Structure formats: C-alpha cells, structure tokens
Amino acid sequence: MPWTEKYRPKKFDDVKGQDLAVDKIKSFTKYFGTGKKALLLHGPPGTGKTTLAFVTAHEINSEIFELNASDIRNKAKLQEILKPAMEQQSLSKKGKIILVDEVDGISGYYDRGGVLELVRLIERTTYPVIITANDVWHKKLSPLRKKSELVQLKEIPYDIIKDVLINLLRKENKFIDHNMITKVAIKAKGDIRAAINDIQTLSHMEEPSMAVLEERDKETDIFNALRTVFKGKPTEETLRVFDSVKMPLDEILLWMEENIPSEYQGEELARAYDLLSKADVFKGRIYKQQYWRFLVYENIFLSYGISSAKKTPKTGFTSYKRPTRILKIWLNNQRTAKKKSISKKYARYVHVGTKRAMNEFPVIKQIIKSNPSIQKELKLTEDEIEYIGS
Ligand SMILES: Nc1ncnc2c1ncn2[C@@H]1O[C@H](COP(=O)(O)OP(=O)(O)OP(=O)(O)O)[C@@H](O)[C@H]1O
Ligand SMILES: [Mg+2]
C-alpha cells in the first residue's frame, strides 16, 4: 500500500505546512451561510488540496459527494443533488460537502459551458462546495473565481517535508540515512507526495542510493521540456529544449507521441501528428542509412515543429503521461531478467549451461511450477516464484 494513502491526513493537525490555508478553511466552514458558498483550493501538485477537502469533511462530520465534469453536465444528476438538500438535513445528522476535484486537470473537459453549469450549481446548492485546481488563473475559470473563496496552497518547505518523512519512517520501523532524507526532501521541490513516494521506494532497497531518484529527475526534465514545446510559442530556445534532457531523442519521440493528444485538439492535433511522423521518417533514415546528421532534423520537427502546430500559446496545467510503449519494453526486460536468473539457478542445479536452460525454458518452467520442492531446492525468490506461476 502506498504510504501516501496509508498516512493520508485525517485531521487538520495532520496537514503540515499549510497553516494559513487551514485557518481560512476553518473560518469558511464556521461562517458558512453568511458568505461565499464555494471554496477554491489551488496550488502545485502534492501539497494537500484533495487531502484538505476530505479532512474538512471529516472535521465537520460531513460526507463527501464527489462530482466530475460529466456529472455537472448531467441535468438529472444535478437535480438529484439539489433536490433532497432540505429533506436530507432532517433525516440524518451528517452533512454533505460537494467536491469537484481537479477542475482544470483535463484540458478541454471543463469548457466554458461546464464552468458556467458549476457556477449555477454553487448558486443553487445549500451545501458547501470545495473545488480544487492547479492553475486557478486560467481564463476559463474566471466566472468560478468570482463565486468562490480562493485559498492558495503553497509548496511545502523542505524542512517540514523532512519532518514528515522522518515520522513516516519511524512508524514503518525503517532506517534511512539522515543525509539521504534531506536530499529527498529538497529534491521534492515542495511536492510532499513526491517526497513520500521517493522515501518509500528507497526504504525497500537494501542499499538506498540516489540513483533510482535520478530516474525521476530525468522525468522532471522531460516534463519541463514538454511544457515548453506544447504551451509556449516556438522560438530559438524551443530548438534547444531537448538538449538538457538526458534521454536519447528516440525516447523523447515516444514521450511526444504519447502526450500530443493531451494538449492538442482538432486541426492542431492533425498538424502535430504530421510533424511527428516527419520526425519519425528522419529517425528511420538515421537507422537505415546511418545518416547521423539527420538527428538535427528529427530534433527540429520534435521541438520547434510540434510547438508550431498550435495557433496561440496555451495556458493551464496539463499532467503529462509516461509513454506506454516504453513501459512495455521495460516490463519485457524485467521479465527477461527473471527468466535469466531462474535459468541460471536451474542450470547450476542440473549441471547444464545457462544458455541451454534459457532455450528450454518453457519446459523447465513447467517442471519447476509443478514441483514446490524444486522451487525450494533452487532457492527461488518470491518474485521468481510469482513469475513461474504466471
Ligand atoms: N500538507 C500536507 N501534509 C501532510 N501530507 C501531505 C500534505 N500534502 C500532501 N500530503 C501527502 O501527499 C498525498 C497527496 O496529497 P494530495 O492528493 O492532497 O495532493 P494534491 O494537492 O491534491 O495534488 P494534485 O494537485 O496532484 O491533485 C497525501 O495523501 C498525503 O500523504
Ligand atoms: Mg488532488
């Protein structure tokens, strides 16, 4: 179980580094009915927005009623929320909070119409509404800003993150070097969820090293580069945007491919894919004909080219995705690794070569699978046994 879930704060006191926001929320609930009916929690990822919505509900003994974009479009569903408001209050003591999480998360989903529906809901409901957003200053959210109490969540200072990590490790009975904890806390740049995930990963390792976390650094670099390409105007700088990303251009191409649809729509989408395929053509020539100078062209299409597929710069926050194709390759390599380690053990056991064991693996797998005693004899690890069973 991820520690971020296991130790998700339940009370206001458990939420760290957001005292100002917590105070504002407390007075919002205390004086509810006299002022604005909606609370708009906004700020960077992993700072406690969703958590605070649930904590607030818990603290005022209310249930959360979560709405997504399509619910807000759904007239019947809206009626259902609005109508029983009066009856409900007399039937059960438990109140309700309406939560609309990540209102800006999915680009294009909450268009102007959807935002206006949400505004109407706020006007008509008798329940407190909590809305969360990363980028509250998006143009399309302007009607919502007027209707809501804005509460900004800040990046969590690294020393507070450090305290949270130390506490978690104590509860889990795990030891990690103090320097390492500090490094993790600093590297998180205010994102407490990232820090907790990192420390959990490290706690599973026999010799925790920052190497695993460098992988995540690489991801931060590519996320920033994607943002530059997709959001900004194409400029000279866009041409060099991938220079600082420590990834081969072909891997960058997969990231672009995966994320074009989360940013572009309609004509832009078609243009972006066209440019991507041109980059792909050069990639093909590079491999077939060893024309390394074509790397320059592949790069131009991926950076400046795809950036210019849009008419105007984009705003708002988009959470980019990891390419699924890479993941598949990676998973495949993992599997091959297990196959190899099992074959090695088996080979030593029956005195044949590892290569031969690898070749005969399907048969060997069956033999091992149906003989738990062999599994023990070979000293298979849990992972390996699981692999054999699959
Ligand atoms: N202020 C905080 N104090 C303690 N733990 C926190 C805090 N903020 C986040 N966390 C931890 O990080 C996890 C994720 O936080 P949460 O889901 O609230 O982030 P968020 O701000 O909603 O992020 P996103 O913008 O990605 O939706 C929580 O389950 C909790 O473990
Ligand atoms: Mg959230």
CSV table of C-alpha atoms in Angstrom, one decimal, residues 195-378:
chain,number,residue,atom,x,y,z
A,195,ALA,CA,8.9,13.0,-1.4
A,196,ILE,CA,6.8,10.3,0.3
A,197,ASN,CA,6.9,8.1,-2.8
A,198,ASP,CA,10.6,8.5,-3.1
A,199,ILE,CA,11.3,7.6,0.5
A,200,GLN,CA,9.0,4.6,0.3
A,201,THR,CA,11.0,3.4,-2.8
A,202,LEU,CA,14.3,3.9,-1.0
A,203,SER,CA,13.1,2.1,2.1
A,204,HIS,CA,12.6,-1.1,0.1
A,205,MET,CA,16.1,-1.2,-1.1
A,206,GLU,CA,19.0,-2.9,0.7
A,207,GLU,CA,21.4,-0.1,-0.2
A,208,PRO,CA,19.4,3.0,-0.8
A,209,SER,CA,21.1,5.2,-3.3
A,210,MET,CA,20.0,8.4,-5.1
A,211,ALA,CA,20.4,6.5,-8.4
A,212,VAL,CA,16.8,5.5,-8.5
A,213,LEU,CA,15.7,9.0,-7.9
A,214,GLU,CA,17.8,10.3,-10.8
A,215,GLU,CA,15.3,8.4,-13.0
A,216,ARG,CA,12.7,10.7,-11.6
A,217,ASP,CA,14.9,13.7,-12.2
A,218,LYS,CA,15.0,12.7,-15.8
A,219,GLU,CA,11.3,12.7,-15.8
A,220,THR,CA,11.1,16.2,-14.4
A,221,ASP,CA,13.4,17.4,-17.2
A,222,ILE,CA,11.2,15.8,-19.9
A,223,PHE,CA,8.0,17.1,-18.3
A,224,ASN,CA,9.5,20.7,-18.4
A,225,ALA,CA,10.6,20.2,-22.0
A,226,LEU,CA,7.1,19.0,-22.9
A,227,ARG,CA,5.6,22.0,-21.2
A,228,THR,CA,7.9,24.4,-23.2
A,229,VAL,CA,7.1,22.7,-26.5
A,230,PHE,CA,3.3,22.3,-26.0
A,231,LYS,CA,2.5,25.5,-24.1
A,232,GLY,CA,4.9,28.2,-25.5
A,233,LYS,CA,5.4,30.0,-28.7
A,234,PRO,CA,8.1,28.3,-30.9
A,235,THR,CA,11.3,30.3,-30.6
A,236,GLU,CA,15.1,29.8,-31.0
A,237,GLU,CA,15.1,28.4,-27.5
A,238,THR,CA,12.5,25.8,-28.3
A,239,LEU,CA,15.0,24.3,-30.8
A,240,ARG,CA,17.4,23.6,-27.9
A,241,VAL,CA,14.8,22.5,-25.4
A,242,PHE,CA,15.8,18.8,-25.6
A,243,ASP,CA,19.5,19.5,-25.1
A,244,SER,CA,19.2,19.4,-21.4
A,245,VAL,CA,17.0,16.3,-21.3
A,246,LYS,CA,19.2,13.3,-20.6
A,247,MET,CA,17.4,10.9,-22.9
A,248,PRO,CA,18.0,9.7,-26.4
A,249,LEU,CA,16.0,11.6,-29.0
A,250,ASP,CA,14.1,8.4,-29.9
A,251,GLU,CA,12.8,8.1,-26.3
A,252,ILE,CA,11.8,11.7,-26.4
A,253,LEU,CA,9.9,10.9,-29.6
A,254,LEU,CA,7.8,8.4,-27.6
A,255,TRP,CA,7.0,11.0,-24.9
A,256,MET,CA,5.9,13.4,-27.6
A,257,GLU,CA,3.8,10.8,-29.3
A,258,GLU,CA,2.1,9.9,-26.0
A,259,ASN,CA,1.3,13.5,-25.0
A,260,ILE,CA,0.3,15.2,-28.2
A,261,PRO,CA,-3.4,14.3,-27.7
A,262,SER,CA,-3.4,15.6,-24.1
A,263,GLU,CA,-2.6,19.1,-25.3
A,264,TYR,CA,-3.7,19.5,-28.9
A,265,GLN,CA,-7.2,19.1,-30.5
A,266,GLY,CA,-8.7,19.2,-33.9
A,267,GLU,CA,-6.6,20.7,-36.6
A,268,GLU,CA,-3.7,21.2,-34.2
A,269,LEU,CA,-3.7,17.6,-33.4
A,270,ALA,CA,-3.6,16.6,-37.1
A,271,ARG,CA,-0.7,19.1,-37.7
A,272,ALA,CA,1.2,17.8,-34.7
A,273,TYR,CA,0.9,14.2,-35.7
A,274,ASP,CA,2.0,15.1,-39.2
A,275,LEU,CA,5.2,16.8,-37.8
A,276,LEU,CA,5.8,13.8,-35.6
A,277,SER,CA,5.6,11.4,-38.5
A,278,LYS,CA,8.2,13.6,-40.3
A,279,ALA,CA,10.5,13.3,-37.3
A,280,ASP,CA,9.9,9.6,-37.5
A,281,VAL,CA,10.9,9.5,-41.2
A,282,PHE,CA,14.2,11.0,-40.4
A,283,LYS,CA,14.6,8.6,-37.5
A,284,GLY,CA,14.2,5.8,-39.9
A,285,ARG,CA,16.8,7.2,-42.3
A,286,ILE,CA,19.2,7.6,-39.5
A,287,TYR,CA,19.0,4.0,-38.6
A,288,LYS,CA,18.9,2.5,-42.1
A,289,GLN,CA,21.5,4.7,-43.7
A,290,GLN,CA,23.4,5.8,-40.7
A,291,TYR,CA,22.9,9.4,-41.6
A,292,TRP,CA,23.6,10.8,-38.2
A,293,ARG,CA,23.3,14.4,-39.3
A,294,PHE,CA,19.6,13.7,-39.7
A,295,LEU,CA,19.4,13.8,-36.0
A,296,VAL,CA,19.2,17.6,-36.3
A,297,TYR,CA,16.1,17.3,-38.5
A,298,GLU,CA,14.5,14.8,-36.1
A,299,ASN,CA,15.1,17.3,-33.3
A,300,ILE,CA,13.7,20.3,-35.3
A,301,PHE,CA,10.5,18.5,-36.1
A,302,LEU,CA,10.0,17.3,-32.5
A,303,SER,CA,10.7,20.6,-30.8
A,304,TYR,CA,10.1,23.7,-33.0
A,305,GLY,CA,7.8,21.8,-35.4
A,306,ILE,CA,5.4,20.3,-32.9
A,307,SER,CA,5.4,23.6,-30.9
A,308,SER,CA,4.3,25.5,-34.0
A,309,ALA,CA,1.3,23.1,-34.6
A,310,LYS,CA,-0.8,25.5,-32.4
A,311,LYS,CA,-2.0,28.9,-33.3
A,312,THR,CA,-1.7,30.6,-29.9
A,313,PRO,CA,0.2,29.7,-26.7
A,314,LYS,CA,-1.6,27.5,-24.2
A,315,THR,CA,-2.2,28.1,-20.5
A,316,GLY,CA,-3.3,25.9,-17.7
A,317,PHE,CA,-1.8,22.8,-16.2
A,318,THR,CA,-1.6,19.5,-18.0
A,319,SER,CA,-0.4,16.4,-16.3
A,320,TYR,CA,1.7,14.6,-19.0
A,321,LYS,CA,1.8,10.8,-19.2
A,322,ARG,CA,4.7,8.4,-19.4
A,323,PRO,CA,4.8,6.6,-22.7
A,324,THR,CA,3.2,3.3,-22.5
A,325,ARG,CA,5.3,1.8,-25.2
A,326,ILE,CA,8.5,2.4,-23.2
A,327,LEU,CA,6.9,0.8,-20.2
A,328,LYS,CA,6.1,-2.3,-22.2
A,329,ILE,CA,9.7,-2.6,-23.3
A,330,TRP,CA,10.9,-2.1,-19.8
A,331,LEU,CA,8.5,-4.6,-18.4
A,332,ASN,CA,9.7,-7.1,-21.0
A,333,ASN,CA,13.3,-6.5,-20.0
A,334,GLN,CA,12.3,-7.2,-16.4
A,335,ARG,CA,10.7,-10.5,-17.4
A,336,THR,CA,13.7,-11.5,-19.4
A,337,ALA,CA,15.8,-10.7,-16.3
A,338,LYS,CA,13.8,-13.1,-14.2
A,339,LYS,CA,13.8,-15.8,-16.9
A,340,LYS,CA,17.6,-15.5,-16.9
A,341,SER,CA,18.1,-15.6,-13.1
A,342,ILE,CA,15.8,-18.7,-12.8
A,343,SER,CA,17.6,-20.4,-15.7
A,344,LYS,CA,20.9,-19.8,-14.1
A,345,LYS,CA,19.8,-21.4,-10.8
A,346,TYR,CA,18.3,-24.3,-12.6
A,347,ALA,CA,21.4,-24.7,-14.9
A,348,ARG,CA,23.7,-24.9,-11.9
A,349,TYR,CA,21.4,-27.4,-10.2
A,350,VAL,CA,21.3,-29.9,-13.1
A,351,HIS,CA,24.7,-29.1,-14.5
A,352,VAL,CA,23.9,-27.7,-17.9
A,353,GLY,CA,24.7,-24.4,-19.5
A,354,THR,CA,22.6,-21.4,-18.7
A,355,LYS,CA,22.1,-20.8,-22.4
A,356,ARG,CA,20.6,-24.2,-22.9
A,357,ALA,CA,18.4,-23.7,-19.8
A,358,MET,CA,17.2,-20.5,-21.4
A,359,ASN,CA,16.3,-22.3,-24.6
A,360,GLU,CA,14.4,-25.0,-22.8
A,361,PHE,CA,12.8,-22.5,-20.5
A,362,PRO,CA,9.1,-23.4,-21.3
A,363,VAL,CA,9.7,-27.0,-20.3
A,364,ILE,CA,11.8,-26.1,-17.3
A,365,LYS,CA,9.2,-23.6,-16.2
A,366,GLN,CA,6.6,-26.4,-16.1
A,367,ILE,CA,8.8,-28.7,-14.2
A,368,ILE,CA,9.6,-26.1,-11.5
A,369,LYS,CA,6.0,-25.0,-11.4
A,370,SER,CA,4.6,-28.4,-10.6
A,371,ASN,CA,7.3,-29.2,-8.0
A,372,PRO,CA,7.3,-26.9,-5.0
A,373,SER,CA,10.3,-29.0,-3.6
A,374,ILE,CA,12.4,-28.0,-6.6
A,375,GLN,CA,11.4,-24.3,-6.0
A,376,LYS,CA,12.8,-24.7,-2.5
A,377,GLU,CA,15.9,-26.5,-3.7
A,378,LEU,CA,16.7,-23.8,-6.2
